[in-house]
Short mmCIF file of C-alpha atoms in Angstrom, two decimals:
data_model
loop_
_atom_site.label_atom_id
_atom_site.label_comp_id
_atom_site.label_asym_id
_atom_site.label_seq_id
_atom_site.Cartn_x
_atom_site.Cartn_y
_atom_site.Cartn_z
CA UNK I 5 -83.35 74.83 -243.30
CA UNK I 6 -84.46 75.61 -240.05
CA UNK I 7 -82.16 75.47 -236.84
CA UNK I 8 -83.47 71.96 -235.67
CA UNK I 9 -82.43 69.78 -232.82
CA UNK I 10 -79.68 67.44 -234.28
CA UNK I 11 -80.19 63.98 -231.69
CA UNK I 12 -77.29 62.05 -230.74
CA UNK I 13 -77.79 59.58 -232.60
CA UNK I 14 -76.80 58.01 -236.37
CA UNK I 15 -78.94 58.40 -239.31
CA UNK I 16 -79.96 54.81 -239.72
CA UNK I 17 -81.33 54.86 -235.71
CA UNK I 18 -82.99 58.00 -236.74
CA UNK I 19 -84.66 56.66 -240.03
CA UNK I 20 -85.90 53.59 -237.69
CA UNK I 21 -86.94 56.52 -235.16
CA UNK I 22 -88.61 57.89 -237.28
CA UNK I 23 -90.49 54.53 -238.61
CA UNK I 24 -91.68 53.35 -235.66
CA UNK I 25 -94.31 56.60 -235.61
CA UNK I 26 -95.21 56.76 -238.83
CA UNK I 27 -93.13 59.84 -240.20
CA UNK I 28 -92.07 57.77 -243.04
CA UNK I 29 -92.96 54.28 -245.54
CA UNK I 30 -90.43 52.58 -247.87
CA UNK I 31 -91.30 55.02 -250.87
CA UNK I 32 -91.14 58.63 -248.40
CA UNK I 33 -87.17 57.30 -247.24
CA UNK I 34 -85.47 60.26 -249.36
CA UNK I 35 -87.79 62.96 -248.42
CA UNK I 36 -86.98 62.42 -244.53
CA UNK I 37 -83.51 61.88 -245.43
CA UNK I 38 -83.40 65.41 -247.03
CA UNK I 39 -84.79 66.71 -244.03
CA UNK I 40 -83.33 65.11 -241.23
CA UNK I 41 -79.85 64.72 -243.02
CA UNK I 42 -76.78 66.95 -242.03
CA UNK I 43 -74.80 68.88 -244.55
CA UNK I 44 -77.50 68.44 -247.42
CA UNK I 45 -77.43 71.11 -249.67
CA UNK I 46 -81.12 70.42 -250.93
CA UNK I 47 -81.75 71.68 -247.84
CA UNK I 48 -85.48 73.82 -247.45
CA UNK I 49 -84.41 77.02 -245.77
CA UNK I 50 -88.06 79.04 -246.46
CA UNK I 51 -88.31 79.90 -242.69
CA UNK I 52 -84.87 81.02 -242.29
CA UNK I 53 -85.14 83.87 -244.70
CA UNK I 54 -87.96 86.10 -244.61
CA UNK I 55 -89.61 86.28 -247.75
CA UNK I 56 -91.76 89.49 -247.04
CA UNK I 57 -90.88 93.34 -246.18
CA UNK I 58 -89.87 92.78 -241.97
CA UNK I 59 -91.72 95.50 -240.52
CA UNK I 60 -93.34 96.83 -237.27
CA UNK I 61 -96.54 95.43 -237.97
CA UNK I 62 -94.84 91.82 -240.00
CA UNK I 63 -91.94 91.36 -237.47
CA UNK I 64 -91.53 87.93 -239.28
CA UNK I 65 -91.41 89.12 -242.65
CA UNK I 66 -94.55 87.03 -243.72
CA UNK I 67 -94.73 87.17 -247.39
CA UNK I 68 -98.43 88.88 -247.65
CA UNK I 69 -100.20 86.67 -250.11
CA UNK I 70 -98.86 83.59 -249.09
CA UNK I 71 -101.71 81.14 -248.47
CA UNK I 72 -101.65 79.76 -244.78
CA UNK I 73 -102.86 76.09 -243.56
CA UNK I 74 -103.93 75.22 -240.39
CA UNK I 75 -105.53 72.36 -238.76
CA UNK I 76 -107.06 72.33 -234.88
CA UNK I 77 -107.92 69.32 -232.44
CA UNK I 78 -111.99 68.99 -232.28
CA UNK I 79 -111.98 68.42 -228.59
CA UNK I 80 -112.92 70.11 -225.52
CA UNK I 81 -112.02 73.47 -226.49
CA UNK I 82 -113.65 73.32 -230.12
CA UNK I 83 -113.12 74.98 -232.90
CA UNK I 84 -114.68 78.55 -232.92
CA UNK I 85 -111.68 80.47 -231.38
CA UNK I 86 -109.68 79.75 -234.77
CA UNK I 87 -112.34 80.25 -236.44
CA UNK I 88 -113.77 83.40 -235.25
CA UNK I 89 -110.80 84.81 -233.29
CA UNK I 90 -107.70 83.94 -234.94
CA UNK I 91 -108.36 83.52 -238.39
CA UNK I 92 -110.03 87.15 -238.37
CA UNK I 93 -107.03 88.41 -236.81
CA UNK I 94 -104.67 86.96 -239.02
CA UNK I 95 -106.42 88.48 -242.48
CA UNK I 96 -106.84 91.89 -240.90
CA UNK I 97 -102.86 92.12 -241.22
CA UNK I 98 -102.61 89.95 -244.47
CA UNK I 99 -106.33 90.22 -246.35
CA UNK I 100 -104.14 88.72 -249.55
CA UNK I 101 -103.18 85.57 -247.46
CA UNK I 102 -105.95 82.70 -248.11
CA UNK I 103 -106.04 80.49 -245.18
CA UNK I 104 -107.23 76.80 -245.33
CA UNK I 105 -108.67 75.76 -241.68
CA UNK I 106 -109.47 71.86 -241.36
CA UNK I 107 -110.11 70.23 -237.95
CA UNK I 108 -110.31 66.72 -236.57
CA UNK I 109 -111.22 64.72 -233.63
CA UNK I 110 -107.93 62.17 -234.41
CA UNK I 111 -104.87 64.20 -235.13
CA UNK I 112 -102.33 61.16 -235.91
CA UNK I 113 -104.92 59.82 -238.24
CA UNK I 114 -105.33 63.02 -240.28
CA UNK I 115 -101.96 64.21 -240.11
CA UNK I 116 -99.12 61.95 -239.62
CA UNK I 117 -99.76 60.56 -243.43
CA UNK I 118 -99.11 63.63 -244.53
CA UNK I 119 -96.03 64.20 -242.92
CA UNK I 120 -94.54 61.33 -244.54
CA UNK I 121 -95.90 61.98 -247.93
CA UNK I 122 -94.03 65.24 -247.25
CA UNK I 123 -96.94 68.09 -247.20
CA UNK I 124 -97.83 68.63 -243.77
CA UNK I 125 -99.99 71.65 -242.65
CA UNK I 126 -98.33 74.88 -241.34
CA UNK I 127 -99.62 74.52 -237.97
CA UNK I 128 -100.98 71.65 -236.26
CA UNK I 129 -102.96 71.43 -232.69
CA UNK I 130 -101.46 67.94 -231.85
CA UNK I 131 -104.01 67.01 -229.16
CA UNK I 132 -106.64 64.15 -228.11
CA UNK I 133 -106.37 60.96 -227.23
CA UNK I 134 -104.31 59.89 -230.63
CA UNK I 135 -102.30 62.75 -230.58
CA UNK I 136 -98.52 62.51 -232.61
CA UNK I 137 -95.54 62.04 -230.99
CA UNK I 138 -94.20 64.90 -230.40
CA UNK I 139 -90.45 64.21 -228.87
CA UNK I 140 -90.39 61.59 -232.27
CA UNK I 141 -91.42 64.81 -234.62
CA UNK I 142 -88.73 66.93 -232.99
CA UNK I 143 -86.09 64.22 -233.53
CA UNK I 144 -87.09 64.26 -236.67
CA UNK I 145 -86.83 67.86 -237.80
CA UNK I 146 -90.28 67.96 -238.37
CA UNK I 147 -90.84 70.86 -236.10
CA UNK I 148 -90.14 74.41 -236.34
CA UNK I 149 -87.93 75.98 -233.92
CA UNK I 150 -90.16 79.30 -231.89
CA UNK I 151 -87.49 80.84 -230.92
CA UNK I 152 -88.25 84.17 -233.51
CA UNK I 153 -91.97 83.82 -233.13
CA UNK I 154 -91.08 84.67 -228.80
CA UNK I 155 -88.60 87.58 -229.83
CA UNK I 156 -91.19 89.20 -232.18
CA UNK I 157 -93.14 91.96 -230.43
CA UNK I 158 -96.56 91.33 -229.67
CA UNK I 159 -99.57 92.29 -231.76
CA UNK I 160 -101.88 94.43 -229.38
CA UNK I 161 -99.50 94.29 -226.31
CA UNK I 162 -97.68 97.47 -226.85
CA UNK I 163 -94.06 97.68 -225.93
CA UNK I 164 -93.65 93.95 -224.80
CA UNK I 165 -92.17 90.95 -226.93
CA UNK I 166 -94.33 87.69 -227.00
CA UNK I 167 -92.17 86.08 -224.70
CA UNK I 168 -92.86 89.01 -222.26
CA UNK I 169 -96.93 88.53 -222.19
CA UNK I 170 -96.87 84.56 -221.11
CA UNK I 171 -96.85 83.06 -217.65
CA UNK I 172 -93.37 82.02 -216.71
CA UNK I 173 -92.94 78.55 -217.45
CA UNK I 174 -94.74 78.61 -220.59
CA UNK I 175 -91.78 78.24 -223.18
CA UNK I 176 -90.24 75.91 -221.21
CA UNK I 177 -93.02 73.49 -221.27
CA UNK I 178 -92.79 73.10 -224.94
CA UNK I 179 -89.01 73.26 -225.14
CA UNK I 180 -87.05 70.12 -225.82
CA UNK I 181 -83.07 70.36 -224.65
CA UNK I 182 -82.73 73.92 -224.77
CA UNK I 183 -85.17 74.94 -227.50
CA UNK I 184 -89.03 76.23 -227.92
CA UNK I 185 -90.70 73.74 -230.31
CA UNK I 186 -94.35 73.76 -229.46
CA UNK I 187 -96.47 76.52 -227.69
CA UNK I 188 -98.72 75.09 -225.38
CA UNK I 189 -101.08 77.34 -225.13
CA UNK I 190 -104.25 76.36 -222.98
CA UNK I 191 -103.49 77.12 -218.80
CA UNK I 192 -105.22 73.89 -217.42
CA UNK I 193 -106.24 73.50 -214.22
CA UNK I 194 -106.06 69.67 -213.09
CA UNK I 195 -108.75 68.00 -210.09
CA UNK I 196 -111.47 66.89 -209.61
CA UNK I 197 -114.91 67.95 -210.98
CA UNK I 198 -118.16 67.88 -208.98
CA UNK I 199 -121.47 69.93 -208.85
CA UNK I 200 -122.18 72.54 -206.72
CA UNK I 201 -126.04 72.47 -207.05
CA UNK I 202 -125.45 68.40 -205.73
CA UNK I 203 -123.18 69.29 -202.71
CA UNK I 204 -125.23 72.15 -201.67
CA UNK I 205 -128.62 69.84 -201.72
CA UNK I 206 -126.83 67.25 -200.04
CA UNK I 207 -124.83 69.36 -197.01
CA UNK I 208 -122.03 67.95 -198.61
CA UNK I 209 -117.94 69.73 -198.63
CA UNK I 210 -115.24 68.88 -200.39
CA UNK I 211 -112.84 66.86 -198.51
CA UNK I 212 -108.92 68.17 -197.26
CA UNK I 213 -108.24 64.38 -195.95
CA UNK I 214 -108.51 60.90 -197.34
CA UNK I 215 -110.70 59.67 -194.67
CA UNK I 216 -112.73 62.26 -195.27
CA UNK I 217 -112.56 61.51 -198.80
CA UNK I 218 -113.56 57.99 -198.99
CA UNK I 219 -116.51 58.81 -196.52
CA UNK I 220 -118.12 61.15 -199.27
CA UNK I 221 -117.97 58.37 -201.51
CA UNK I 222 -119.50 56.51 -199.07
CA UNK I 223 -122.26 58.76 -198.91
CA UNK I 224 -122.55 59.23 -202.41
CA UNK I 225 -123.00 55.36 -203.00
CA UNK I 226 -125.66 55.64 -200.06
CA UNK I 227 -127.34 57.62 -202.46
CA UNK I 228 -127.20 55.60 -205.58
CA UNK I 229 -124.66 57.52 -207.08
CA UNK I 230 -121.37 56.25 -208.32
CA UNK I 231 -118.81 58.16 -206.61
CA UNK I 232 -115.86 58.48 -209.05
CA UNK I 233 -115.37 57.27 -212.46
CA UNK I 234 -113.39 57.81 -215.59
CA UNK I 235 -113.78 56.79 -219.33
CA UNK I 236 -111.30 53.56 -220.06
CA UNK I 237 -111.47 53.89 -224.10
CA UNK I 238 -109.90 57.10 -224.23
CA UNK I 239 -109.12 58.84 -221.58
CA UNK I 240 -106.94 57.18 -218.86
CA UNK I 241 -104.90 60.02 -218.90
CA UNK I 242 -106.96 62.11 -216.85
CA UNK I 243 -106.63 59.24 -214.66
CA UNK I 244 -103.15 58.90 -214.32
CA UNK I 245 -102.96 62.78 -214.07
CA UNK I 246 -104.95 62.72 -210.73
CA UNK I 247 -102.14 59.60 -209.44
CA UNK I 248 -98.97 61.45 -210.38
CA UNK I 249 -100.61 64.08 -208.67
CA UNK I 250 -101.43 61.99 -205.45
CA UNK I 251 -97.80 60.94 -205.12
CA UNK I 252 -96.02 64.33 -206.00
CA UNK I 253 -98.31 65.73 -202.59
CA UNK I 254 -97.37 62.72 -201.00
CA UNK I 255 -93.33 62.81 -201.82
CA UNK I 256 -93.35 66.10 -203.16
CA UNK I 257 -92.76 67.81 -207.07
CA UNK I 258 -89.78 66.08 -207.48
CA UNK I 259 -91.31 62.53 -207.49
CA UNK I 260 -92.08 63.40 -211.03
CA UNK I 261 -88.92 64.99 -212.42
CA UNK I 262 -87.31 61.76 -211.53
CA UNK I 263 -90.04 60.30 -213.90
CA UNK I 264 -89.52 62.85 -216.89
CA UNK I 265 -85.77 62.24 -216.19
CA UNK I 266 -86.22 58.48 -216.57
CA UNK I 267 -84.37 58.26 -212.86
CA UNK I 268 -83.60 54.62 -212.01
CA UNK I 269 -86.17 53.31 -209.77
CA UNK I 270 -88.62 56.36 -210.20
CA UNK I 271 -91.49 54.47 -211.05
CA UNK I 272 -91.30 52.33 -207.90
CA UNK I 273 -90.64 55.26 -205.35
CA UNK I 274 -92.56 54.74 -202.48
CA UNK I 275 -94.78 57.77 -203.04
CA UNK I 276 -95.93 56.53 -206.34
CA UNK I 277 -96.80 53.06 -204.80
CA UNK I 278 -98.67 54.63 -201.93
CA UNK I 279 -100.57 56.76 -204.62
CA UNK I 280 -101.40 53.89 -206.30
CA UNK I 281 -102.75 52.04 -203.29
CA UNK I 282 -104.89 54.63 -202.57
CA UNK I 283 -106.55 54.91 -206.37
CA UNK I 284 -106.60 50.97 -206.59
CA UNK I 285 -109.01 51.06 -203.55
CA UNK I 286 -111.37 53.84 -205.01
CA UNK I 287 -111.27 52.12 -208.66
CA UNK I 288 -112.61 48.94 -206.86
CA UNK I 289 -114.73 50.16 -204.31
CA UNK I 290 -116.47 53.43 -205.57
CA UNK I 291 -116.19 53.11 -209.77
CA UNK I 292 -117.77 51.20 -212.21
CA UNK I 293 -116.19 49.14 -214.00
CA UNK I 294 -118.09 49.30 -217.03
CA UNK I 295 -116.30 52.63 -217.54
CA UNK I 296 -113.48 50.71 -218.76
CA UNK I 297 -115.14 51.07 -222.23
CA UNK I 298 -117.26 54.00 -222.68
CA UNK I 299 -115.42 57.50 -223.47
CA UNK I 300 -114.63 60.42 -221.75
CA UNK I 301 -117.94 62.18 -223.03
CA UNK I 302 -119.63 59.28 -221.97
CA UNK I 303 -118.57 59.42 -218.33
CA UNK I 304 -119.20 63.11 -218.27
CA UNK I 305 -123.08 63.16 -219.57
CA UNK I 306 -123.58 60.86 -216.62
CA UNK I 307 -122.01 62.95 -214.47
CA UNK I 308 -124.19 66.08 -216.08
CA UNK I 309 -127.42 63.42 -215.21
CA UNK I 310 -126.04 63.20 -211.02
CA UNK I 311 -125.53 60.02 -211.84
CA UNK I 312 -121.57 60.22 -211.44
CA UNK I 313 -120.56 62.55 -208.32
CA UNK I 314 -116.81 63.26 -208.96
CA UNK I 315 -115.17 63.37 -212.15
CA UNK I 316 -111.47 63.83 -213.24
CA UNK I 317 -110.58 66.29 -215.44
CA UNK I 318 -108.75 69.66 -216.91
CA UNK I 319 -110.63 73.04 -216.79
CA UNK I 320 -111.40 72.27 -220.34
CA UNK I 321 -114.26 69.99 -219.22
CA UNK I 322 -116.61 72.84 -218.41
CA UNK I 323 -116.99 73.97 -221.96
CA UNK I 324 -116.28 70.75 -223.56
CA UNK I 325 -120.16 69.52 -221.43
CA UNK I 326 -121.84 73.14 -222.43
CA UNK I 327 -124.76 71.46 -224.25
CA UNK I 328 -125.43 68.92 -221.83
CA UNK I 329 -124.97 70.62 -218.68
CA UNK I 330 -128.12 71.39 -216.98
CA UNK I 331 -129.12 74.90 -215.23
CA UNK I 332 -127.69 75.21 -212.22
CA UNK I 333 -125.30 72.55 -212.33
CA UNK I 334 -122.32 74.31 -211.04
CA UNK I 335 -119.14 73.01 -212.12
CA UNK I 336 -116.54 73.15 -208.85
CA UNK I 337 -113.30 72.21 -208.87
CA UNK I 338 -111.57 70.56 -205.13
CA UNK I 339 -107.81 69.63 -205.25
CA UNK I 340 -107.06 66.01 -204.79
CA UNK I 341 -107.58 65.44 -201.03
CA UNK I 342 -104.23 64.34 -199.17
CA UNK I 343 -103.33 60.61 -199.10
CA UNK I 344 -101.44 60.41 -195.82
CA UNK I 345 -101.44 63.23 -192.89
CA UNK I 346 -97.57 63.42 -193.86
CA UNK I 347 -97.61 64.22 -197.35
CA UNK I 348 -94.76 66.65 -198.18
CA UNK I 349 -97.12 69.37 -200.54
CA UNK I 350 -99.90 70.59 -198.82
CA UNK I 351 -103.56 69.83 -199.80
CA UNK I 352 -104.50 72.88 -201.43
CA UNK I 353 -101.42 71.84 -204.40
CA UNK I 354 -102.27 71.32 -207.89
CA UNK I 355 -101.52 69.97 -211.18
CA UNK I 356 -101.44 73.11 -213.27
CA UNK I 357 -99.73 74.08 -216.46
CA UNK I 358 -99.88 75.03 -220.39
CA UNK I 359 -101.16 72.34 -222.43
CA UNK I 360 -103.06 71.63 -225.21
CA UNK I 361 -100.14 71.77 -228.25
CA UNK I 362 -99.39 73.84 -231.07
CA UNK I 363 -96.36 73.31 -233.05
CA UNK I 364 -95.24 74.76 -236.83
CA UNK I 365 -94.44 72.46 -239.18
CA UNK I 366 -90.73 73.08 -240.54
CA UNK I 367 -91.08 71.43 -243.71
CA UNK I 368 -94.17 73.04 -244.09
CA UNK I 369 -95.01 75.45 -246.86
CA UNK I 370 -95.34 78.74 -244.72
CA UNK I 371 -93.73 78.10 -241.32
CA UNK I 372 -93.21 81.34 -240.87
CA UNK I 373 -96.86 82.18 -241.16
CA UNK I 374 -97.92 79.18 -239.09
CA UNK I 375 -95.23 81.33 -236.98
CA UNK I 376 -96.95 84.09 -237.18
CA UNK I 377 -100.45 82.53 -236.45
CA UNK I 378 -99.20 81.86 -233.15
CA UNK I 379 -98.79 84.87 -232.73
CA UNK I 380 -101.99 85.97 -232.87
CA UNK I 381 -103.49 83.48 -230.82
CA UNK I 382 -100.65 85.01 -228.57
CA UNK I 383 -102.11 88.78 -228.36
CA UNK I 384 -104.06 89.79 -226.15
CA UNK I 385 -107.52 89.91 -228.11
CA UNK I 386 -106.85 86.52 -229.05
CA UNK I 387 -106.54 85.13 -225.53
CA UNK I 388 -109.91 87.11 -224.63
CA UNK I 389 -111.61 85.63 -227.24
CA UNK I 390 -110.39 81.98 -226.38
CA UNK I 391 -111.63 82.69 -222.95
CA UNK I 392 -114.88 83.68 -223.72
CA UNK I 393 -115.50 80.65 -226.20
CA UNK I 394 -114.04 77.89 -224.23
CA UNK I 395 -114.32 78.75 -220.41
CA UNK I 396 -110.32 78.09 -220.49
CA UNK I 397 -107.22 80.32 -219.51
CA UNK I 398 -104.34 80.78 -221.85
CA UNK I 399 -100.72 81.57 -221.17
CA UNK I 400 -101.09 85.31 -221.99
CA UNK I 401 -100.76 87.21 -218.56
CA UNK I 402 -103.64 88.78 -217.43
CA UNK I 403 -105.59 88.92 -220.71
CA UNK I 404 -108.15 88.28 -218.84
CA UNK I 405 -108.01 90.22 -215.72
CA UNK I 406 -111.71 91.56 -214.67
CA UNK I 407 -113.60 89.16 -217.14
CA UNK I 408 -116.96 87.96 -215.39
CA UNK I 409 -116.57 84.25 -215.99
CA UNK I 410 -118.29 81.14 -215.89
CA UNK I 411 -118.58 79.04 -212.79
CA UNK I 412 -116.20 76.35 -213.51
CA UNK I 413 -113.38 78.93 -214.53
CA UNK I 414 -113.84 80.66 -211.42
CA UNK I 415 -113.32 78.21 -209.56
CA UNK I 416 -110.15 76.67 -210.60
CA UNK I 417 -108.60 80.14 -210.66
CA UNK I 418 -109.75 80.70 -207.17
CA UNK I 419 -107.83 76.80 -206.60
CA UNK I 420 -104.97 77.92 -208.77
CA UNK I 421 -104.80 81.23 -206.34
CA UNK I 422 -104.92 79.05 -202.72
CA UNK I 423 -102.06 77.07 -204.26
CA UNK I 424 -99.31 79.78 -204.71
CA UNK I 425 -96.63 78.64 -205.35
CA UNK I 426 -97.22 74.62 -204.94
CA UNK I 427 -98.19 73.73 -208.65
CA UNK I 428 -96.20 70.78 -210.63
CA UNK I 429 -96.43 69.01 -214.15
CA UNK I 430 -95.00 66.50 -215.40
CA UNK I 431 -93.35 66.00 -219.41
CA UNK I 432 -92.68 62.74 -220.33
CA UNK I 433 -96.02 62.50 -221.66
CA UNK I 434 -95.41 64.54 -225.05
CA UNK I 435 -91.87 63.38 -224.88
CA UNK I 436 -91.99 59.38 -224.71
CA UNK I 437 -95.18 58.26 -226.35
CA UNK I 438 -94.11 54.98 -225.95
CA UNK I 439 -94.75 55.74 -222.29
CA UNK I 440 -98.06 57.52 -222.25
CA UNK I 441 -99.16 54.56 -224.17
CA UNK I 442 -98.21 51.94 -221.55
CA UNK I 443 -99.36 54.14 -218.37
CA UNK I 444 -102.55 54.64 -219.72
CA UNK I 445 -102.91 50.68 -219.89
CA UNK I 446 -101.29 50.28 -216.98
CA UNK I 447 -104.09 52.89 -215.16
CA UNK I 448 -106.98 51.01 -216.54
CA UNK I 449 -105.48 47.37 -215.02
CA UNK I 450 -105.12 49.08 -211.49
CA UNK I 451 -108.38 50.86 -211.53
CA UNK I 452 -110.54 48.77 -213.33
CA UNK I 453 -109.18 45.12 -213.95
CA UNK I 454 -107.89 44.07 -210.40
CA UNK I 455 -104.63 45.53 -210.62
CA UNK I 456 -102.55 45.98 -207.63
CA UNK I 457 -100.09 48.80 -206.69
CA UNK I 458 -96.40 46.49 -206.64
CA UNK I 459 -98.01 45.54 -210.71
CA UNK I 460 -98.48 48.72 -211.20
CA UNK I 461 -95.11 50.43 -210.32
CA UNK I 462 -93.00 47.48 -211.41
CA UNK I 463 -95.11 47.47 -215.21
CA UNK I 464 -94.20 51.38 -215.15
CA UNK I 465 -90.73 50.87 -213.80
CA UNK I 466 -89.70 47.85 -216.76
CA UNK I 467 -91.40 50.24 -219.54
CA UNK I 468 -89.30 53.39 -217.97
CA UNK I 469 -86.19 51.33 -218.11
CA UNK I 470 -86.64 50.50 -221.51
CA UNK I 471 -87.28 54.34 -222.62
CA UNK I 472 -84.23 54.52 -221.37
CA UNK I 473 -81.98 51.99 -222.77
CA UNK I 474 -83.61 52.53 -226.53
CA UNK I 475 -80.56 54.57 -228.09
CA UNK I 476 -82.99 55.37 -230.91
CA UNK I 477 -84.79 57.19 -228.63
CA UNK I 478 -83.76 60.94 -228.21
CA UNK I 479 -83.69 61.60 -224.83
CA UNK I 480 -85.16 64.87 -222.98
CA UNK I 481 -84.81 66.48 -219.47
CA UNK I 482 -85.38 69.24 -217.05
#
């Protein structure tokens, strides 16, 4: 068996753990057991040992005609870059290996029965809006530890290790107490969305200054357009993204490490109440609130019509609205303007960091070519080639480096560039599901059912707390 994560915690919490997501029913008890269990001697240990010739060119020792699986998140990225990039580059080095590609627009509903009936796919893209739990998966020694696949040595990136072609920061956004688990891949770029073509006809500039701000939307309404909006029935997120992002300018980066942490009282620090003021006031005065049940693609063909003037997103978005963008549009990015004139980050700071998820399954049956997979999507050719398809950086270093790109891409690189140094994330996300779940219901109660900001941090604050003080919950930090 792998090197997994062993939780502090007993087997039965574990088993429950494990329950509670869906990694196993009554009759799948004795195949998690096997897995999850220490000392077993039934133990699978197929991505321990190589079971191919190691070599220059097969650093992992793939075993050549070993047939690979692999499913990918339908979302705003697509499909095509496995397809047509990946995939390609994977049977150039092993034309014997048959590999199965499946994709779907609800990853937990595809994939989480077959975890617990115990045949997962190699590698997963655990994305969208009912994405898996991942901190649950790694508790459960579902997922295969990266740390060989970041040794090996690149594919076309002579003379450098995978780990030496990413951005810094990139394995330890998918590491969970000490180890690499999941390579998130995608470099997203995190503000808000407007068109060029609809500034420029209008005289209007994005705003530094929350006066400023609010009289846009003022102007926008003027006009007939609503000023901000975001889809209620499935993605909040992007919501609560742009909030955590208000009240790390206002109290600075660390505001949200407390929340990852789980700090006592982080949730009702007074930079995340302020931020939450703030929002409450443009949910009810410059949104509608019939957003609260229409989807992100929804929300984004009306902001494709000028109907909607500024939209919260990743740089994913630009791709995701290709077919329904019209000529000339001009996707822009602007950083969230500053709440107060004393916020401790300046405006130009962003939310910016790998995402989008790609983890190995350990009890697969080829982790160590879902292994190597990743590393193919890791060279250099395949981070052009994701580029080019989906309008979206990846964590390979300057893979793309003189590209001509699109307009959207451009422009959050040129915002990613005027924020140096002053870029945050936050974790707890992909490592308490339990609280993505009740922020995103939390965000659509302040912004579009009346919600105030003392509900709002005190909801957040009680469902923290009880993160917290679940011992079946395996606890993270950074």
């Amino acid at each position: 068996m792998t090197d997994i994560l062993k939780p502090e915690v007993d087997r039965r919490t574990l088993l429950r753990r494990a329950a509670a997501v869906g990694l196993l029913a009554t009759p799948a008890v004795t195949m998690l057991s096997a897995c999850v269990g220490g000392g077993s001697d039934d133990k699978d240990d197929s991505a321990d040992k190589p079971a191919g010739t190691v070599s220059a060119t097969n650093p992992l020792g793939i075993k050549e005609d070993e047939p690979l699986e692999i499913i990918i998140f339908n979302g705003g990225l697509g499909t095509k870059y496995a397809t047509d990039v990946d995939i390609p580059s994977y049977n150039k080095l092993f034309p014997k290996s048959k590999v199965t590609f499946n994709q779907a627009e609800e990853i937990s509903t595809v994939v989480q029965p077959r975890f617990t009936a115990g045949n997962p796919p190699d590698m997963i893209n655990n994305s969208g809006s009912k994405l898996m739990d991942q901190g649950a998966l790694v508790q459960a020694g579902q997922v295969q530890d990266l740390t060989e696949l970041f040794a090996a040595p690149s594919v076309d990136i002579a003379g450098k290790t995978v780990k030496d072609t990413l951005i810094p920061g990139t394995i330890e956004q998918g590491t969970f107490n000490g180890k690499p688990y999941v390579l998130n891949y995608a470099f997203t770029v995190f503000g808000l969305w407007y068109s060029g073509k609809l500034f420029k006809d209008n005289g209007w500039t994005a705003p530094t200054t929350w006066a400023d701000f609010t009289a846009l939307l003022d102007k926008m309404k003027a006009k007939g357009i609503t000023p901000f909006g975001y889809a209620g029935a499935n993605a909040p997120y992007y919501m609560y993204t742009l909030l955590l992002t208000s009240a790390a300018k206002i109290g600075g980066a660390d505001i949200l490490k407390n929340i990852d942490n789980l700090e006592d009282g982080a949730w009702t620090n007074d930079a995340v109440k302020q931020a939450a003021t703030a929002w409450a006031e443009i949910g009810a005065k410059y949104s509608n609130k019939a957003f609260l049940g229409l989807k992100h693609t929804e929300v984004q063909l009306q902001q494709d019509q000028y109907k909607v003037g500024l939209y919260p997103s990743g740089s994913w978005l630009e791709n995701e609205q290709a077919k329904d963008t019209p000529e000339g549009f001009d996707y822009q990015l602007m950083p969230v303007p500053s709440v107060t004139s004393a916020d401790k980050l300046p405006v130009t700071a962003l939310y910016a960091a790998a995402g989008e998820q790609y983890f190995v399954a350990s009890k697969g049956k080829n982790p160590r070519g879902g292994m190597e997979f990743l590393r193919h999507m890791l060279s250099k050719a395949g981070a052009v080639g994701f580029t080019q398809l989906t309008k979206t950086l990846t964590v390979v270093a300057g893979a793309t480096d003189g590209m001509e790109i699109s307009a959207g891409l451009t422009s959050g690189n040129k915002a990613l560039g005027a924020a140096g140094a002053d870029t945050f994330s936050f974790r707890f996300d992909t490592w308490y599901k339990k609280l993505d779940d009740e922020l995103r219901a939390a965000t659509n109660e302040l912004m579009y059912q009346g919600g105030t900001a003392d509900k709002f941090v005190t909801r957040m604050q009680k469902a923290a707390d009880a993160v917290k003080k679940d011992s079946s919950i395996q606890k993270f930090s950074r």
